[in-house]
mmCIF file of C-alpha atoms in Angstrom:
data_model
loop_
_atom_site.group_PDB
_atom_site.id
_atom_site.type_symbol
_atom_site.label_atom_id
_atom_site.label_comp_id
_atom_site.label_asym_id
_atom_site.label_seq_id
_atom_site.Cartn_x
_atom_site.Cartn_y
_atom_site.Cartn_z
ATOM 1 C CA UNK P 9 14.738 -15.872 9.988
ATOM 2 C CA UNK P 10 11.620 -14.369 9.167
ATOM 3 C CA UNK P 11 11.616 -11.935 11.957
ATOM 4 C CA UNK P 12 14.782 -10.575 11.249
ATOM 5 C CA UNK P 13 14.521 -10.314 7.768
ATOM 6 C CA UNK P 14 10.852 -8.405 8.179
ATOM 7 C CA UNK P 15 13.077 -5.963 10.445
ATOM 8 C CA UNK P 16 15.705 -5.431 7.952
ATOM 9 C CA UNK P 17 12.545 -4.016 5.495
ATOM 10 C CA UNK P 18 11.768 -1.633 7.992
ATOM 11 C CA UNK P 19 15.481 -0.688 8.984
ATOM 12 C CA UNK P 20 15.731 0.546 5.012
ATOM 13 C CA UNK P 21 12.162 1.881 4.908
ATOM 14 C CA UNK P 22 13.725 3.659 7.848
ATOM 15 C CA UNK P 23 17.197 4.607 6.365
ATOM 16 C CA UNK P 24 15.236 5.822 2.700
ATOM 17 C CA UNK P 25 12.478 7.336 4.229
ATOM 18 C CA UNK P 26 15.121 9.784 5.998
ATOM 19 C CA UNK P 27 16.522 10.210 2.464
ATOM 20 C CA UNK P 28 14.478 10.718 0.461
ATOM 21 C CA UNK P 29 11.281 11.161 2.179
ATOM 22 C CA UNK P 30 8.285 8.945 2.256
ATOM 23 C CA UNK P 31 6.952 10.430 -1.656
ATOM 24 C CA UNK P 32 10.711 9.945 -2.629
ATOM 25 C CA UNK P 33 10.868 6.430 -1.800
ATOM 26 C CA UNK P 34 9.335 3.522 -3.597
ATOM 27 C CA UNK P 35 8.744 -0.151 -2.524
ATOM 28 C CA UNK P 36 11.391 -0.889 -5.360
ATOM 29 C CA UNK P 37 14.015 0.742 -4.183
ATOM 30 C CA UNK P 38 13.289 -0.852 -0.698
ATOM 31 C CA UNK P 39 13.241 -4.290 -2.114
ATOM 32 C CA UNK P 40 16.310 -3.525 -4.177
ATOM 33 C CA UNK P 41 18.518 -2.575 -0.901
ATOM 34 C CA UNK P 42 16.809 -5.404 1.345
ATOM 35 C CA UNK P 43 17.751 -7.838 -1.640
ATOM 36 C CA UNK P 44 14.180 -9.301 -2.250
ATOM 37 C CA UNK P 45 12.179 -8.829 -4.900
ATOM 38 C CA UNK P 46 8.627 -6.891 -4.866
ATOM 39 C CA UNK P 47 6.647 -9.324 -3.851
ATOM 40 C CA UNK P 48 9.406 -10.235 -1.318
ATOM 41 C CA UNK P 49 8.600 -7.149 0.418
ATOM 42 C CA UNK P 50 4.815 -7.278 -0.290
ATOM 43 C CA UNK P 51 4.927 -10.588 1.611
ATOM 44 C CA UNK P 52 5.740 -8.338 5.088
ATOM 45 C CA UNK P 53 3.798 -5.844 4.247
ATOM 46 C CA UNK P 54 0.668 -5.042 1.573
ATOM 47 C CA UNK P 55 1.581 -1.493 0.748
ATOM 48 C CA UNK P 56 3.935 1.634 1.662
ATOM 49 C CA UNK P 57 1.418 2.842 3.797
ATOM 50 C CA UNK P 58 1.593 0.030 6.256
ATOM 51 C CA UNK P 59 5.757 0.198 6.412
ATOM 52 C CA UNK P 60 5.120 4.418 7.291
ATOM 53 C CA UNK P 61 3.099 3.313 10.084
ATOM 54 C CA UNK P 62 5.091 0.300 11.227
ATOM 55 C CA UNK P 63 8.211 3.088 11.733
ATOM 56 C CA UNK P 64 5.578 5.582 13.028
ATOM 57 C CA UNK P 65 4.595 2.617 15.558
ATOM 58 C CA UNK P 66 8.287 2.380 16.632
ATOM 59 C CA UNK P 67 9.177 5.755 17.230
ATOM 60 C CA UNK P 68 6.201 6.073 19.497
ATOM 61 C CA UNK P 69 7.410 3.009 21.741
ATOM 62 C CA UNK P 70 10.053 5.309 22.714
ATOM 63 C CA UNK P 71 7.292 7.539 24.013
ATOM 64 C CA UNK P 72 9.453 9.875 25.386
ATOM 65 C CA UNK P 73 6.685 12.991 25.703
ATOM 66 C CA UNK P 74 4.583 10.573 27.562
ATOM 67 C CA UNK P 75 7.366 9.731 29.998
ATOM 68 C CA UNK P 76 7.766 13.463 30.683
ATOM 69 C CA UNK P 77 4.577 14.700 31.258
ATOM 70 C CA UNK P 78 4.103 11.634 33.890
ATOM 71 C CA UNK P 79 7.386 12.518 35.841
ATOM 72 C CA UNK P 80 7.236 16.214 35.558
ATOM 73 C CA UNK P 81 9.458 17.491 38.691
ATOM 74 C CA UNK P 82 12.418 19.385 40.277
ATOM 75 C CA UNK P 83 15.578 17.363 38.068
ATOM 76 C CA UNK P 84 12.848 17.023 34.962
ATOM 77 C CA UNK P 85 15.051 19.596 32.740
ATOM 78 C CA UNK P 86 17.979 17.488 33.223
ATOM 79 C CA UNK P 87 16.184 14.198 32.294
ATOM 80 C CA UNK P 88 15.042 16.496 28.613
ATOM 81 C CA UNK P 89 18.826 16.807 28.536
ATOM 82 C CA UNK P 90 19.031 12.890 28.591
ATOM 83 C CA UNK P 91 16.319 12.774 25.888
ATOM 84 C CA UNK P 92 17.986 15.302 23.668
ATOM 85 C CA UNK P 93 21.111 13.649 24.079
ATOM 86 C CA UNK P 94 19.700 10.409 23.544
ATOM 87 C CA UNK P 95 18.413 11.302 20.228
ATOM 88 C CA UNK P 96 21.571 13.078 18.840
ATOM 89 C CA UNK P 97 23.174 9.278 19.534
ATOM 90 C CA UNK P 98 20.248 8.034 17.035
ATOM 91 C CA UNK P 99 20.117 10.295 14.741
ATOM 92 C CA UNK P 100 18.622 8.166 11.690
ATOM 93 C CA UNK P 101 15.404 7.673 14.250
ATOM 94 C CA UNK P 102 15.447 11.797 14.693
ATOM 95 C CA UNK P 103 15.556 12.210 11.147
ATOM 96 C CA UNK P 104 13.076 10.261 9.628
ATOM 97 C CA UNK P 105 10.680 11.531 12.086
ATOM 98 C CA UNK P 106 11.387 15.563 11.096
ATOM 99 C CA UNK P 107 11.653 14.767 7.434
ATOM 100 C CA UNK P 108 7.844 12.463 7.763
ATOM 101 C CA UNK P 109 6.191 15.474 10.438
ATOM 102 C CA UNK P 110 6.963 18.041 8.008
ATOM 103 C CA UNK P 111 6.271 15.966 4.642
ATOM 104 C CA UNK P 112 3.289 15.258 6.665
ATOM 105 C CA UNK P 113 1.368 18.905 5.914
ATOM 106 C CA UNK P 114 1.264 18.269 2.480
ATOM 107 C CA UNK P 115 -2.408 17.466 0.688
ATOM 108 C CA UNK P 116 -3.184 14.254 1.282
ATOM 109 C CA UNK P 117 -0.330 12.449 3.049
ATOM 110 C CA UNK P 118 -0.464 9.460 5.098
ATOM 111 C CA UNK P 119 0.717 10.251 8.022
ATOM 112 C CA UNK P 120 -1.227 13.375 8.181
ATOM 113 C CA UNK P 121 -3.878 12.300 10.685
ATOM 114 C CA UNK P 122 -1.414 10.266 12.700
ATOM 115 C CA UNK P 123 0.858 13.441 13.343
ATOM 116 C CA UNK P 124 -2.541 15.359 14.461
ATOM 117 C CA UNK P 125 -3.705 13.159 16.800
ATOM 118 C CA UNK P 126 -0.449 12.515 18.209
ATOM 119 C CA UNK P 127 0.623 15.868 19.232
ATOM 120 C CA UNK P 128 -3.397 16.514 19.888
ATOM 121 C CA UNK P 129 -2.842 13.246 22.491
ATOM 122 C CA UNK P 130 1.238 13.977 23.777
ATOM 123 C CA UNK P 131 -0.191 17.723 24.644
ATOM 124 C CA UNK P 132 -3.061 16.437 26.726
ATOM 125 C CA UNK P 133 -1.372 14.371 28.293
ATOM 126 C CA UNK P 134 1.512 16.496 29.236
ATOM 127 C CA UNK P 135 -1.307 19.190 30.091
ATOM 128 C CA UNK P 136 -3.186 16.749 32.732
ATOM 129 C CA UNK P 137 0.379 15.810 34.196
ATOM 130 C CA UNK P 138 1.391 19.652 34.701
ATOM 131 C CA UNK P 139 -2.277 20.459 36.342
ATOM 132 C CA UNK P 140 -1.838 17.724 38.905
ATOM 133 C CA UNK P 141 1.586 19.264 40.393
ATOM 134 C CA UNK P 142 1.002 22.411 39.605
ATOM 135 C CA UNK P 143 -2.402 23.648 39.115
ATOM 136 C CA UNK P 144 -3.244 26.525 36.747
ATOM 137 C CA UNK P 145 -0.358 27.869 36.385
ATOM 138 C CA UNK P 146 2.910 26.428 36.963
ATOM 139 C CA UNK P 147 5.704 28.170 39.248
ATOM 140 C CA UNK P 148 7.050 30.434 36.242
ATOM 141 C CA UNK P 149 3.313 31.599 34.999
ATOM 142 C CA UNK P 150 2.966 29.821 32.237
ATOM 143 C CA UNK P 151 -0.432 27.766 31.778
ATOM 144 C CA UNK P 152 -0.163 24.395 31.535
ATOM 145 C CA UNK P 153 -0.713 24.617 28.181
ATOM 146 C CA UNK P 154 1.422 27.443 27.013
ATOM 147 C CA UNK P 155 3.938 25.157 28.498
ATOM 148 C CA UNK P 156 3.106 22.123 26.972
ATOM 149 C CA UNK P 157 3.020 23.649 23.672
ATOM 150 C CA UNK P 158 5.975 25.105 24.233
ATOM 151 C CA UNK P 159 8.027 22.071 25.288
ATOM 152 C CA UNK P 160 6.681 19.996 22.442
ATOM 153 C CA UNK P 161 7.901 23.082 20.051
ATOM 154 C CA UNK P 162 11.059 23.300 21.370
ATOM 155 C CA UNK P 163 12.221 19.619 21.010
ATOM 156 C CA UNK P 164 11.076 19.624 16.929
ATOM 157 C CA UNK P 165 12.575 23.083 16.715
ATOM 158 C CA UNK P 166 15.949 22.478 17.828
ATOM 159 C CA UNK P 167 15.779 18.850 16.075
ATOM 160 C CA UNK P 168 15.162 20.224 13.255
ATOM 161 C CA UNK P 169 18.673 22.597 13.859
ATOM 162 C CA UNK P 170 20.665 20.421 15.118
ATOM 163 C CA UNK P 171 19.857 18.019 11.984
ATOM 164 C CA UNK P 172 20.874 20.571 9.467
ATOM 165 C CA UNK P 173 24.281 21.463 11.777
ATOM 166 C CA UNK P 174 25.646 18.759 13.956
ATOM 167 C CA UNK P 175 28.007 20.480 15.206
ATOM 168 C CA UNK P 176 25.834 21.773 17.821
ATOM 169 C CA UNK P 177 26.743 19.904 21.019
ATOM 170 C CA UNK P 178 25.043 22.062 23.448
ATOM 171 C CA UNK P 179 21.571 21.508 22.894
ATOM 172 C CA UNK P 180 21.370 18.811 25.713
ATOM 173 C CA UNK P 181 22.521 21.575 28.627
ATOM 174 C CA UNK P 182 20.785 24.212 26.465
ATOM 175 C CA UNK P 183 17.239 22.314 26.390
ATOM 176 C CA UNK P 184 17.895 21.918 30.243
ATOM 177 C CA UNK P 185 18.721 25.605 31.033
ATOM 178 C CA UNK P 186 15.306 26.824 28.635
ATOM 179 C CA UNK P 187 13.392 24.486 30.663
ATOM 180 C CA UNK P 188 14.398 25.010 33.855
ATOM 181 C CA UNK P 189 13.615 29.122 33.171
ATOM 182 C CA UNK P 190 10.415 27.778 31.151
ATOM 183 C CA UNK P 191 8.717 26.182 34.153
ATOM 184 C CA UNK P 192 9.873 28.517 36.617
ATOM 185 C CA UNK P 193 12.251 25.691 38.486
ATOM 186 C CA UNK P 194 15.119 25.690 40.697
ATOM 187 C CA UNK P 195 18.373 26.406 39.481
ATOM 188 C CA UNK M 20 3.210 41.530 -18.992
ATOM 189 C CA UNK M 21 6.412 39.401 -18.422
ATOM 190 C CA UNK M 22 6.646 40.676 -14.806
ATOM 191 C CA UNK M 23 3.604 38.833 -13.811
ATOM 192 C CA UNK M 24 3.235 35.579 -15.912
ATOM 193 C CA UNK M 25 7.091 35.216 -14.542
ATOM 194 C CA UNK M 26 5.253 36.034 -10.220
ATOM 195 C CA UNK M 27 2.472 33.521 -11.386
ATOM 196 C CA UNK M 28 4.810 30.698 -12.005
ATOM 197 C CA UNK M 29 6.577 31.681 -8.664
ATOM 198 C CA UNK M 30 3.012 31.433 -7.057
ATOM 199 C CA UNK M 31 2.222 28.560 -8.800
ATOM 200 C CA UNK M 32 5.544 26.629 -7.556
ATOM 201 C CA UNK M 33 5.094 27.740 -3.698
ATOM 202 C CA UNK M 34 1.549 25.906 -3.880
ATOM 203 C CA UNK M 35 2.715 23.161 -5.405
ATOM 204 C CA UNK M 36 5.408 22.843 -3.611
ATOM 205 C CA UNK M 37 3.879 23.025 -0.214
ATOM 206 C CA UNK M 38 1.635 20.503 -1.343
ATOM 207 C CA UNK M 39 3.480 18.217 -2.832
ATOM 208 C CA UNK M 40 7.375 19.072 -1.360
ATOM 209 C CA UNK M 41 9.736 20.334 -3.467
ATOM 210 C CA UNK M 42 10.685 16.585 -4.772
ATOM 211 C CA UNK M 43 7.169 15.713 -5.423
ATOM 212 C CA UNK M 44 6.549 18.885 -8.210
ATOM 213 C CA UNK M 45 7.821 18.428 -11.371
ATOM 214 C CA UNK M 46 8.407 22.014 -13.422
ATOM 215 C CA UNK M 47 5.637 19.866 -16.194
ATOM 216 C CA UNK M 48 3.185 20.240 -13.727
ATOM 217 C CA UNK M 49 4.107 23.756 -12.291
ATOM 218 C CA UNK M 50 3.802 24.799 -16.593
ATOM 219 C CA UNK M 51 0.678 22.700 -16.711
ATOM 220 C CA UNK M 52 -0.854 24.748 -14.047
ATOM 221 C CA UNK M 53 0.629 27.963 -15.415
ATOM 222 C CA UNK M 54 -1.063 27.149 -18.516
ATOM 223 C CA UNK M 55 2.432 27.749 -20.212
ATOM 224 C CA UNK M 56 4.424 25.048 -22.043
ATOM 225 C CA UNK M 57 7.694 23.130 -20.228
ATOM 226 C CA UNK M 58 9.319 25.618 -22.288
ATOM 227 C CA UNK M 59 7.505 28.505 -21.299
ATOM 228 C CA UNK M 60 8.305 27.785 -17.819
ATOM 229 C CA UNK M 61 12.082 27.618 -18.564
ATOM 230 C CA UNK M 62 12.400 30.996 -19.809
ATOM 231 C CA UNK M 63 11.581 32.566 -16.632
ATOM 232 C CA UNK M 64 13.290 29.702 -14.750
ATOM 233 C CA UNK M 65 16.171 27.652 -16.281
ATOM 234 C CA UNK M 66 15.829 24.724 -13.772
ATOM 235 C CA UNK M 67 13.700 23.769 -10.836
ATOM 236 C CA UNK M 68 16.696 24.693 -8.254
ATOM 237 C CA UNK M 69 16.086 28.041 -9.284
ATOM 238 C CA UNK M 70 12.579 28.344 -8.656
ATOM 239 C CA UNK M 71 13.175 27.142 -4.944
ATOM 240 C CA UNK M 72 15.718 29.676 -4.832
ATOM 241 C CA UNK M 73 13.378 32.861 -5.434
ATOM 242 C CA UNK M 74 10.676 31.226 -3.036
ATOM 243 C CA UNK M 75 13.134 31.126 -0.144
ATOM 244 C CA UNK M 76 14.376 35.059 -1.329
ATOM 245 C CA UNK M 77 10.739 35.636 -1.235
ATOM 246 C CA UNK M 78 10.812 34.483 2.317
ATOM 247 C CA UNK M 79 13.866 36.268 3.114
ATOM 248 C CA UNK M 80 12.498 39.329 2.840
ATOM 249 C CA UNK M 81 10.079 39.322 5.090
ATOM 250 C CA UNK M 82 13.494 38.896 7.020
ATOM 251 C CA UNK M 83 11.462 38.642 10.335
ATOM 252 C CA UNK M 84 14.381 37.330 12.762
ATOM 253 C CA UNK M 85 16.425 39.858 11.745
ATOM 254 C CA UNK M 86 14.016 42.443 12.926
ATOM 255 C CA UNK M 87 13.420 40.582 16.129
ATOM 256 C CA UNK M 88 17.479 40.682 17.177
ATOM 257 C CA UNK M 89 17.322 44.413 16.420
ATOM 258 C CA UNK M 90 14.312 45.920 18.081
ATOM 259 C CA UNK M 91 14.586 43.509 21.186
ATOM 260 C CA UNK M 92 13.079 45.428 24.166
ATOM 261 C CA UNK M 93 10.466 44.696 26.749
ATOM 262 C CA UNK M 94 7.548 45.278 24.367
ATOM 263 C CA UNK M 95 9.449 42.670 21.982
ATOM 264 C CA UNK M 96 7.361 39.648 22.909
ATOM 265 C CA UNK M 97 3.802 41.601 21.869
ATOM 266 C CA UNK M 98 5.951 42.463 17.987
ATOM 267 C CA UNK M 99 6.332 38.227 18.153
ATOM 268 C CA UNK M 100 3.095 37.793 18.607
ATOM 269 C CA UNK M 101 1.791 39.818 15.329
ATOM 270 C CA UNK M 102 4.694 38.105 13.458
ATOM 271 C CA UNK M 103 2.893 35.196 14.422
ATOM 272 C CA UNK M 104 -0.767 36.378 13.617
ATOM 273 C CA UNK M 105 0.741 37.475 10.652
ATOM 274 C CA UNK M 106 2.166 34.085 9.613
ATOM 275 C CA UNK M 107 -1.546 32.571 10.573
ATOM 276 C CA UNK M 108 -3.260 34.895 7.721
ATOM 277 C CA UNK M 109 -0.866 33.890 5.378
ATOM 278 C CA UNK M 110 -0.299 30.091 5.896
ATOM 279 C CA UNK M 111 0.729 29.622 1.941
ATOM 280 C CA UNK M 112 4.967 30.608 2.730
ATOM 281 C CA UNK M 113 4.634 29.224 6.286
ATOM 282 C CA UNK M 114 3.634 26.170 4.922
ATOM 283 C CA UNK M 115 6.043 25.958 2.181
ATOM 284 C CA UNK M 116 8.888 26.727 4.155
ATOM 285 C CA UNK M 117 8.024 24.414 6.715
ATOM 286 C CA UNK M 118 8.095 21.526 4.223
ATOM 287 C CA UNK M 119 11.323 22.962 2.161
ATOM 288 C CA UNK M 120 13.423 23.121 5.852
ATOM 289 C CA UNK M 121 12.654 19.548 6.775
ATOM 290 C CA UNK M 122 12.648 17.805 3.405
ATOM 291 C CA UNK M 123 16.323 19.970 3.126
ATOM 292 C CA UNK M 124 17.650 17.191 5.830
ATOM 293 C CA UNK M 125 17.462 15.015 2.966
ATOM 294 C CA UNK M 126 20.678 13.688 0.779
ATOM 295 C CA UNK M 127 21.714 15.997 -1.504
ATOM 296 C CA UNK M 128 18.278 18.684 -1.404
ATOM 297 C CA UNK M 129 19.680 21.617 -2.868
ATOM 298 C CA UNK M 130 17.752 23.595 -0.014
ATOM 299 C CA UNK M 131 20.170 22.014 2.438
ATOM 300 C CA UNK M 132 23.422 24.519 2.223
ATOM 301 C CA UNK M 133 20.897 27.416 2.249
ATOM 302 C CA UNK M 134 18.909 26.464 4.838
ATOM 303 C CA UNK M 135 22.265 25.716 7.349
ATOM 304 C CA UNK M 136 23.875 29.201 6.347
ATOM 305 C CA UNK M 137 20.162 30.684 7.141
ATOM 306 C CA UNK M 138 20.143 29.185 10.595
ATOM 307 C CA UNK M 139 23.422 30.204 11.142
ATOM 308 C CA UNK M 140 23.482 33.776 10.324
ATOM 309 C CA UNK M 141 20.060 34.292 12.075
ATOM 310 C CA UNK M 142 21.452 33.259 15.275
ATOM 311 C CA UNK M 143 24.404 34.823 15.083
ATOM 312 C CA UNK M 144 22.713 37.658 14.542
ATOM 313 C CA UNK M 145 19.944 37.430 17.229
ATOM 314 C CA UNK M 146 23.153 36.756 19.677
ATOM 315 C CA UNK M 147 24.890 40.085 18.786
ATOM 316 C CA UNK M 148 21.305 41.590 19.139
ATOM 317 C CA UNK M 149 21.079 39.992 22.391
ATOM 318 C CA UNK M 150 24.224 40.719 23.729
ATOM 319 C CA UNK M 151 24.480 44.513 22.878
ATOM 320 C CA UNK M 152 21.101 44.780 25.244
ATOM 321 C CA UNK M 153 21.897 42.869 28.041
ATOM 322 C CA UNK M 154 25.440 41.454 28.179
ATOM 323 C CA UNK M 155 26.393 37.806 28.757
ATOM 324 C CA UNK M 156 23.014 37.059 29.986
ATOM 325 C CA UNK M 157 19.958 37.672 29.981
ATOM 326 C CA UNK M 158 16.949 38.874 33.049
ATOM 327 C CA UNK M 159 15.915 35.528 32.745
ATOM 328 C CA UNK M 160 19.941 34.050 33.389
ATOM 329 C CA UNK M 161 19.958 32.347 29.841
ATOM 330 C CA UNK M 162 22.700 33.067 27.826
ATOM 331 C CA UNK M 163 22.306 35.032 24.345
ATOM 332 C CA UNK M 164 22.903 31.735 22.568
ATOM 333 C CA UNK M 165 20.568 29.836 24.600
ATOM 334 C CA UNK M 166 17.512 32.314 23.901
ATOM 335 C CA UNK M 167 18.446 32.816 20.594
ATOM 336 C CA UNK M 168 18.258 28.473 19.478
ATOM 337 C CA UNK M 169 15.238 28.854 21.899
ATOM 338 C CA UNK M 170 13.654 31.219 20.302
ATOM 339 C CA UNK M 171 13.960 30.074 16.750
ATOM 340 C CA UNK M 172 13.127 26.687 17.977
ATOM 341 C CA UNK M 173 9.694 28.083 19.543
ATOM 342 C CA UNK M 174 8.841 29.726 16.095
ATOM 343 C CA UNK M 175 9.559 26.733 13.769
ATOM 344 C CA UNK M 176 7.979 24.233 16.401
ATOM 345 C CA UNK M 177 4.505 26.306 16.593
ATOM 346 C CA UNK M 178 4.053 26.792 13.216
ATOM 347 C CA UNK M 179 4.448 23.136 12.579
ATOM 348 C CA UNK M 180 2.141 22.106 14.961
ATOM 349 C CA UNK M 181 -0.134 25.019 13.684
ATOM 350 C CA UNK M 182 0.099 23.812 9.964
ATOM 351 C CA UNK M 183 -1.371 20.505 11.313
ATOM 352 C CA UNK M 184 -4.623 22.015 12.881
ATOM 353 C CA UNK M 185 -5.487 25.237 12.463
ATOM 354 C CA UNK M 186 -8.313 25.344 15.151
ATOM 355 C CA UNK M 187 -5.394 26.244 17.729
ATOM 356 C CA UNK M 188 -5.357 30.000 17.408
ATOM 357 C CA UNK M 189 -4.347 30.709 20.667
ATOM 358 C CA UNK M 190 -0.370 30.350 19.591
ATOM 359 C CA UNK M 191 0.176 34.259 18.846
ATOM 360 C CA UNK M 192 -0.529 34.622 23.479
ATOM 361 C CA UNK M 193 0.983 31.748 24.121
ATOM 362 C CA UNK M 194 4.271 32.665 21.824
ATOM 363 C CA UNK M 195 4.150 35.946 23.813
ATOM 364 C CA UNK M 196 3.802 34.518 27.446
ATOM 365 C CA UNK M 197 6.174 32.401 26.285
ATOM 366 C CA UNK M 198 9.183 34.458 25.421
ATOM 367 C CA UNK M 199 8.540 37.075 28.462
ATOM 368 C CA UNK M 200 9.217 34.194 30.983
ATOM 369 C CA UNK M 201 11.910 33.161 28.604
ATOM 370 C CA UNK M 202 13.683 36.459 28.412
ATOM 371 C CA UNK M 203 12.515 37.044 32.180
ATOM 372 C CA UNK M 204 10.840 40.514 30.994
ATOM 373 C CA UNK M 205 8.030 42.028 32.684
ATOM 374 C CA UNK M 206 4.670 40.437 32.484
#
């Protein structure tokens, strides 16, 4: 049982994190919803710090950015429309990772570096894999990096909206349309 | 002398704030900062909800979105980019309101009703804009709603990414090459 019970930590790191924000959450309160004590908790893992980058660590296996840049073709704007879609499914995993990005600017915070060198690393990538089909500029003009930047924008962006208003079903066909116009593909 | 002990603690809050999220500042340590009392502070202010109030006002009025939806035209992606520049020589509000809009996701942040309406009305807005100029869609085939979640999207994306390293000060061309393939203006 330890396994499962070290994942039920990080499912309410996950849950409070997203409610609170990372600042607004203590270990306590963590314990106190997993039912353990302190030290309970402690016992998986030393500090807070190491629970932000466990979830950190998890959103990244989904490593959908990396996926794109690698595939990058003709039905590409539909598969974004999977992603999107995907995410609006999981929504707790979407929000803890807007509310932790944006908590992430602030003096100091833990998971400023990792939120640096991960879009510094996703937008490389994503770069390289748009120069190898495409060249300098890709079909609608854009550089490859006007493009990746702009991609990587868009999905936090409209996150970010659709988090605040749910009721927004379109994003999915709307991230593929944008796209599709974006890199200049077929319609 | 009222008038600008009352814009210092305003000033005062918007740093902390952005440093420290809106949850994180305490209205002790926006007075101790002031150099004014806890009491001093609340006769300016009678609560800390109202001190996040006049900070997004404050933002407000710079009202850039609106402007955008009204004076769209095929120089429109150039005015983007000094709204953009702009927001680079000023990173103070951009920061705080990047950190108020995703720590508003959170249960119960009394930034959360404001935000939504914000989002809402902007678009709406940007839509009429869009659709007074060019009809049910636009040179690039996108529909008004489309460009206009698009668009805000873009802005909030960039600056995020911008707020975590400021070497990348290419974003005011890129925003511009950006939105003229979006909009399918001429280059």
């Amino acid at each position: 049982m330890t396994r499962s019970r070290r994942e039920e930590v990080v499912d309410v790191a996950l849950e409070l994190f997203a409610e609170r924000g990372y600042r607004g959450t203590s270990l306590d309160a963590i314990a106190a919803k997993v039912g353990l004590t302190r030290q309970g908790v402690l016992h998986y893992f030393p500090n807070k710090k190491r629970l932000l980058v466990e979830i950190l660590r998890r959103r990244e296996e989904l490593n959908r950015e990396h996926l794109l840049a690698e595939h990058a073709g003709e039905d590409w704007p539909g598969q974004m429309a999977e992603v999107v879609a995907y995410d609006h499914e999981h929504p707790g995993l979407a929000r803890v990772y807007s509310v932790l990005m944006a908590e992430s600017v602030t003096e100091g915070h833990p998971a400023q570096e990792y939120f640096r060198d991960h879009y510094a690393t996703v937008r490389e990538r994503m770069v390289r894999g748009f120069t190898e089909r495409w060249g300098e500029r890709l079909p609608s003009g854009l550089t490859p990096r006007a493009a990746a930047t702009a991609l990587l924008a868009l999905l936090d962006g409209m996150q970010q909206q659709w988090l605040l208003d749910r009721e927004q079903a379109d994003h999915p066909e709307i991230i593929e349309d944008v796209l599709t116009v974006l890199f200049g593909l077929r319609r």
